[in-house]
PDB file of C-alpha atoms in Angstrom:
ATOM      1  CA  MET L   1      72.340  54.121  85.862  1.00  0.00           C
ATOM      2  CA  LYS L   2      70.394  57.366  85.637  1.00  0.00           C
ATOM      3  CA  CYS L   3      66.889  57.292  87.162  1.00  0.00           C
ATOM      4  CA  PRO L   4      64.202  58.020  84.535  1.00  0.00           C
ATOM      5  CA  PHE L   5      62.059  59.721  87.199  1.00  0.00           C
ATOM      6  CA  CYS L   6      64.386  62.095  89.023  1.00  0.00           C
ATOM      7  CA  GLY L   7      67.612  61.941  86.984  1.00  0.00           C
ATOM      8  CA  GLU L   8      69.759  60.796  89.912  1.00  0.00           C
ATOM      9  CA  ALA L   9      72.707  58.675  88.782  1.00  0.00           C
ATOM     10  CA  ASP L  10      72.836  56.486  91.908  1.00  0.00           C
ATOM     11  CA  SER L  11      70.694  53.330  91.864  1.00  0.00           C
ATOM     12  CA  LYS L  12      70.942  49.771  93.076  1.00  0.00           C
ATOM     13  CA  VAL L  13      70.136  46.485  91.374  1.00  0.00           C
ATOM     14  CA  ILE L  14      67.285  44.656  93.122  1.00  0.00           C
ATOM     15  CA  ASP L  15      66.884  41.708  90.747  1.00  0.00           C
ATOM     16  CA  SER L  16      68.808  40.401  87.747  1.00  0.00           C
ATOM     17  CA  ARG L  17      67.791  37.658  85.324  1.00  0.00           C
ATOM     18  CA  PRO L  18      68.168  36.702  81.664  1.00  0.00           C
ATOM     19  CA  ALA L  19      65.610  38.389  79.401  1.00  0.00           C
ATOM     20  CA  GLU L  20      63.099  36.229  77.523  1.00  0.00           C
ATOM     21  CA  ASP L  21      65.206  36.073  74.369  1.00  0.00           C
ATOM     22  CA  GLY L  22      68.320  35.021  76.318  1.00  0.00           C
ATOM     23  CA  SER L  23      70.507  37.592  74.585  1.00  0.00           C
ATOM     24  CA  SER L  24      70.306  40.234  77.294  1.00  0.00           C
ATOM     25  CA  ILE L  25      70.055  40.671  81.041  1.00  0.00           C
ATOM     26  CA  ARG L  26      66.971  42.240  82.610  1.00  0.00           C
ATOM     27  CA  ARG L  27      67.766  44.255  85.713  1.00  0.00           C
ATOM     28  CA  ARG L  28      65.250  45.650  88.161  1.00  0.00           C
ATOM     29  CA  ARG L  29      66.702  48.767  89.813  1.00  0.00           C
ATOM     30  CA  GLN L  30      65.724  51.142  92.581  1.00  0.00           C
ATOM     31  CA  CYS L  31      66.784  54.779  92.696  1.00  0.00           C
ATOM     32  CA  ASN L  32      68.595  55.652  95.933  1.00  0.00           C
ATOM     33  CA  ALA L  33      67.214  59.217  95.840  1.00  0.00           C
ATOM     34  CA  CYS L  34      63.472  58.902  95.016  1.00  0.00           C
ATOM     35  CA  GLN L  35      63.121  55.133  95.768  1.00  0.00           C
ATOM     36  CA  LYS L  36      61.198  54.508  92.513  1.00  0.00           C
ATOM     37  CA  ARG L  37      61.870  51.299  90.625  1.00  0.00           C
ATOM     38  CA  PHE L  38      62.654  50.862  86.939  1.00  0.00           C
ATOM     39  CA  THR L  39      63.862  48.157  84.545  1.00  0.00           C
ATOM     40  CA  THR L  40      66.978  48.188  82.389  1.00  0.00           C
ATOM     41  CA  TYR L  41      68.310  45.733  79.847  1.00  0.00           C
ATOM     42  CA  GLU L  42      71.981  44.983  79.375  1.00  0.00           C
ATOM     43  CA  LYS L  43      73.066  43.634  75.997  1.00  0.00           C
ATOM     44  CA  VAL L  44      76.428  42.724  74.530  1.00  0.00           C
ATOM     45  CA  GLU L  45      77.723  45.427  72.239  1.00  0.00           C
ATOM     46  CA  THR L  46      78.273  44.057  68.766  1.00  0.00           C
ATOM     47  CA  ILE L  47      80.335  45.272  65.850  1.00  0.00           C
ATOM     48  CA  PRO L  48      78.177  47.623  63.778  1.00  0.00           C
ATOM     49  CA  LEU L  49      76.795  45.874  60.725  1.00  0.00           C
ATOM     50  CA  ILE L  50      76.540  47.742  57.435  1.00  0.00           C
ATOM     51  CA  VAL L  51      73.895  46.840  54.852  1.00  0.00           C
ATOM     52  CA  ILE L  52      74.835  47.218  51.181  1.00  0.00           C
ATOM     53  CA  LYS L  53      71.760  48.375  49.286  1.00  0.00           C
ATOM     54  CA  LYS L  54      70.917  47.594  45.623  1.00  0.00           C
ATOM     55  CA  ASP L  55      72.380  50.925  44.497  1.00  0.00           C
ATOM     56  CA  ASN L  56      75.624  50.144  46.433  1.00  0.00           C
ATOM     57  CA  ASN L  57      74.847  52.749  49.098  1.00  0.00           C
ATOM     58  CA  ARG L  58      75.666  51.613  52.586  1.00  0.00           C
ATOM     59  CA  GLU L  59      73.607  52.161  55.706  1.00  0.00           C
ATOM     60  CA  PRO L  60      73.661  50.866  59.279  1.00  0.00           C
ATOM     61  CA  TYR L  61      71.745  47.662  59.966  1.00  0.00           C
ATOM     62  CA  ASP L  62      68.283  48.380  61.375  1.00  0.00           C
ATOM     63  CA  ARG L  63      66.352  45.545  63.007  1.00  0.00           C
ATOM     64  CA  GLN L  64      63.156  47.593  62.777  1.00  0.00           C
ATOM     65  CA  LYS L  65      63.222  47.503  58.963  1.00  0.00           C
ATOM     66  CA  ILE L  66      63.106  43.707  59.001  1.00  0.00           C
ATOM     67  CA  ALA L  67      60.368  43.706  61.638  1.00  0.00           C
ATOM     68  CA  SER L  68      58.193  46.217  59.777  1.00  0.00           C
ATOM     69  CA  GLY L  69      58.475  44.274  56.506  1.00  0.00           C
ATOM     70  CA  ILE L  70      57.454  41.070  58.258  1.00  0.00           C
ATOM     71  CA  ILE L  71      54.603  42.784  60.097  1.00  0.00           C
ATOM     72  CA  ARG L  72      53.227  44.140  56.795  1.00  0.00           C
ATOM     73  CA  SER L  73      53.504  40.678  55.221  1.00  0.00           C
ATOM     74  CA  CYS L  74      51.678  39.069  58.138  1.00  0.00           C
ATOM     75  CA  HIS L  75      48.839  41.608  58.230  1.00  0.00           C
ATOM     76  CA  LYS L  76      45.515  39.851  58.953  1.00  0.00           C
ATOM     77  CA  ARG L  77      47.239  36.472  59.183  1.00  0.00           C
ATOM     78  CA  PRO L  78      46.986  34.156  62.216  1.00  0.00           C
ATOM     79  CA  ILE L  79      50.503  35.042  63.381  1.00  0.00           C
ATOM     80  CA  SER L  80      51.098  36.429  66.864  1.00  0.00           C
ATOM     81  CA  ALA L  81      53.409  39.267  67.827  1.00  0.00           C
ATOM     82  CA  ASP L  82      55.507  36.725  69.738  1.00  0.00           C
ATOM     83  CA  GLN L  83      55.928  34.625  66.595  1.00  0.00           C
ATOM     84  CA  ILE L  84      57.010  37.710  64.664  1.00  0.00           C
ATOM     85  CA  ASN L  85      59.507  38.722  67.371  1.00  0.00           C
ATOM     86  CA  LYS L  86      60.895  35.200  67.482  1.00  0.00           C
ATOM     87  CA  LEU L  87      61.234  35.187  63.693  1.00  0.00           C
ATOM     88  CA  VAL L  88      63.071  38.532  63.704  1.00  0.00           C
ATOM     89  CA  ASP L  89      65.356  37.227  66.485  1.00  0.00           C
ATOM     90  CA  GLU L  90      66.165  34.119  64.423  1.00  0.00           C
ATOM     91  CA  ILE L  91      66.859  36.185  61.306  1.00  0.00           C
ATOM     92  CA  GLU L  92      69.051  38.573  63.253  1.00  0.00           C
ATOM     93  CA  THR L  93      70.975  35.678  64.808  1.00  0.00           C
ATOM     94  CA  GLU L  94      71.575  34.177  61.363  1.00  0.00           C
ATOM     95  CA  ILE L  95      72.797  37.530  60.031  1.00  0.00           C
ATOM     96  CA  PHE L  96      75.157  38.195  62.931  1.00  0.00           C
ATOM     97  CA  ASN L  97      76.460  34.608  62.997  1.00  0.00           C
ATOM     98  CA  ARG L  98      78.029  35.279  59.606  1.00  0.00           C
ATOM     99  CA  GLU L  99      80.492  37.493  61.465  1.00  0.00           C
ATOM    100  CA  GLU L 100      80.776  39.863  58.524  1.00  0.00           C
ATOM    101  CA  ARG L 101      80.866  43.628  58.867  1.00  0.00           C
ATOM    102  CA  GLU L 102      78.905  44.190  55.669  1.00  0.00           C
ATOM    103  CA  ILE L 103      75.996  42.237  54.226  1.00  0.00           C
ATOM    104  CA  PRO L 104      74.070  42.818  50.986  1.00  0.00           C
ATOM    105  CA  ALA L 105      70.402  43.737  51.472  1.00  0.00           C
ATOM    106  CA  GLN L 106      69.648  40.956  48.979  1.00  0.00           C
ATOM    107  CA  ASP L 107      71.071  38.351  51.393  1.00  0.00           C
ATOM    108  CA  ILE L 108      68.895  39.689  54.202  1.00  0.00           C
ATOM    109  CA  GLY L 109      65.830  39.544  51.940  1.00  0.00           C
ATOM    110  CA  GLU L 110      66.555  35.921  51.031  1.00  0.00           C
ATOM    111  CA  ILE L 111      66.949  34.972  54.705  1.00  0.00           C
ATOM    112  CA  VAL L 112      63.631  36.659  55.541  1.00  0.00           C
ATOM    113  CA  MET L 113      61.850  34.897  52.665  1.00  0.00           C
ATOM    114  CA  ASN L 114      63.240  31.485  53.641  1.00  0.00           C
ATOM    115  CA  ARG L 115      62.054  31.965  57.222  1.00  0.00           C
ATOM    116  CA  LEU L 116      58.645  33.322  56.175  1.00  0.00           C
ATOM    117  CA  LYS L 117      58.117  30.372  53.830  1.00  0.00           C
ATOM    118  CA  ASP L 118      58.235  28.058  56.864  1.00  0.00           C
ATOM    119  CA  LEU L 119      55.963  30.289  58.944  1.00  0.00           C
ATOM    120  CA  ASP L 120      53.136  31.223  56.555  1.00  0.00           C
ATOM    121  CA  ALA L 121      52.830  30.799  52.790  1.00  0.00           C
ATOM    122  CA  VAL L 122      50.631  33.874  52.314  1.00  0.00           C
ATOM    123  CA  ALA L 123      53.021  36.093  54.271  1.00  0.00           C
ATOM    124  CA  TYR L 124      55.870  34.658  52.209  1.00  0.00           C
ATOM    125  CA  VAL L 125      54.171  35.503  48.891  1.00  0.00           C
ATOM    126  CA  ARG L 126      53.306  39.010  50.120  1.00  0.00           C
ATOM    127  CA  PHE L 127      56.904  39.656  51.139  1.00  0.00           C
ATOM    128  CA  ALA L 128      58.294  38.107  47.946  1.00  0.00           C
ATOM    129  CA  SER L 129      55.960  40.179  45.745  1.00  0.00           C
ATOM    130  CA  VAL L 130      57.401  43.402  47.166  1.00  0.00           C
ATOM    131  CA  TYR L 131      60.964  42.173  47.591  1.00  0.00           C
ATOM    132  CA  ARG L 132      61.283  40.617  44.137  1.00  0.00           C
ATOM    133  CA  GLU L 133      59.233  43.413  42.553  1.00  0.00           C
ATOM    134  CA  PHE L 134      56.816  41.196  40.658  1.00  0.00           C
ATOM    135  CA  LYS L 135      56.006  42.950  37.396  1.00  0.00           C
ATOM    136  CA  ASP L 136      53.012  40.904  36.323  1.00  0.00           C
ATOM    137  CA  VAL L 137      50.670  38.067  37.249  1.00  0.00           C
ATOM    138  CA  ASN L 138      52.873  35.435  35.569  1.00  0.00           C
ATOM    139  CA  THR L 139      55.803  36.216  37.850  1.00  0.00           C
ATOM    140  CA  PHE L 140      53.436  36.019  40.806  1.00  0.00           C
ATOM    141  CA  MET L 141      52.082  32.653  39.639  1.00  0.00           C
ATOM    142  CA  ASP L 142      55.610  31.270  39.160  1.00  0.00           C
ATOM    143  CA  GLU L 143      56.362  32.036  42.807  1.00  0.00           C
ATOM    144  CA  ILE L 144      53.141  30.391  43.970  1.00  0.00           C
ATOM    145  CA  LYS L 145      53.970  27.280  41.901  1.00  0.00           C
ATOM    146  CA  LYS L 146      57.326  27.058  43.693  1.00  0.00           C
ATOM    147  CA  ILE L 147      55.524  26.988  47.039  1.00  0.00           C
ATOM    148  CA  LEU L 148      53.075  24.313  45.918  1.00  0.00           C
ATOM    149  CA  LYS L 149      55.887  21.944  44.901  1.00  0.00           C
TER     150      LYS L 149
END
């Protein structure tokens, strides 16, 4: 592993443990040349997932797009960064557990909305209003009525 401080390729592992999310290994390393310590994460390489957009274009799956949409929906809501990270982890696990190489963006949006509905109703409605492209107040009210039932 290349040292981020001096660029030397020779380092040793000092400590190794599962990362908080359990899907990777956190390794504490020490450079044999400059003796500085740094942290690396080791994660299982997965098959690349392709997202099929509304216009049938395909693009690589990007976890950050899901996270940013959720963060915008949760703006000024009593939801912690840890809750958001956990939610994104759960969504990502559900997506990858399908074991498909391609997934429609619509399916991802539905998964996000279902998870947000359980977390925070306001965040859910915010996300749904953008995702479902509400055209008027009546469409918005129909969605709110669904939540209230």
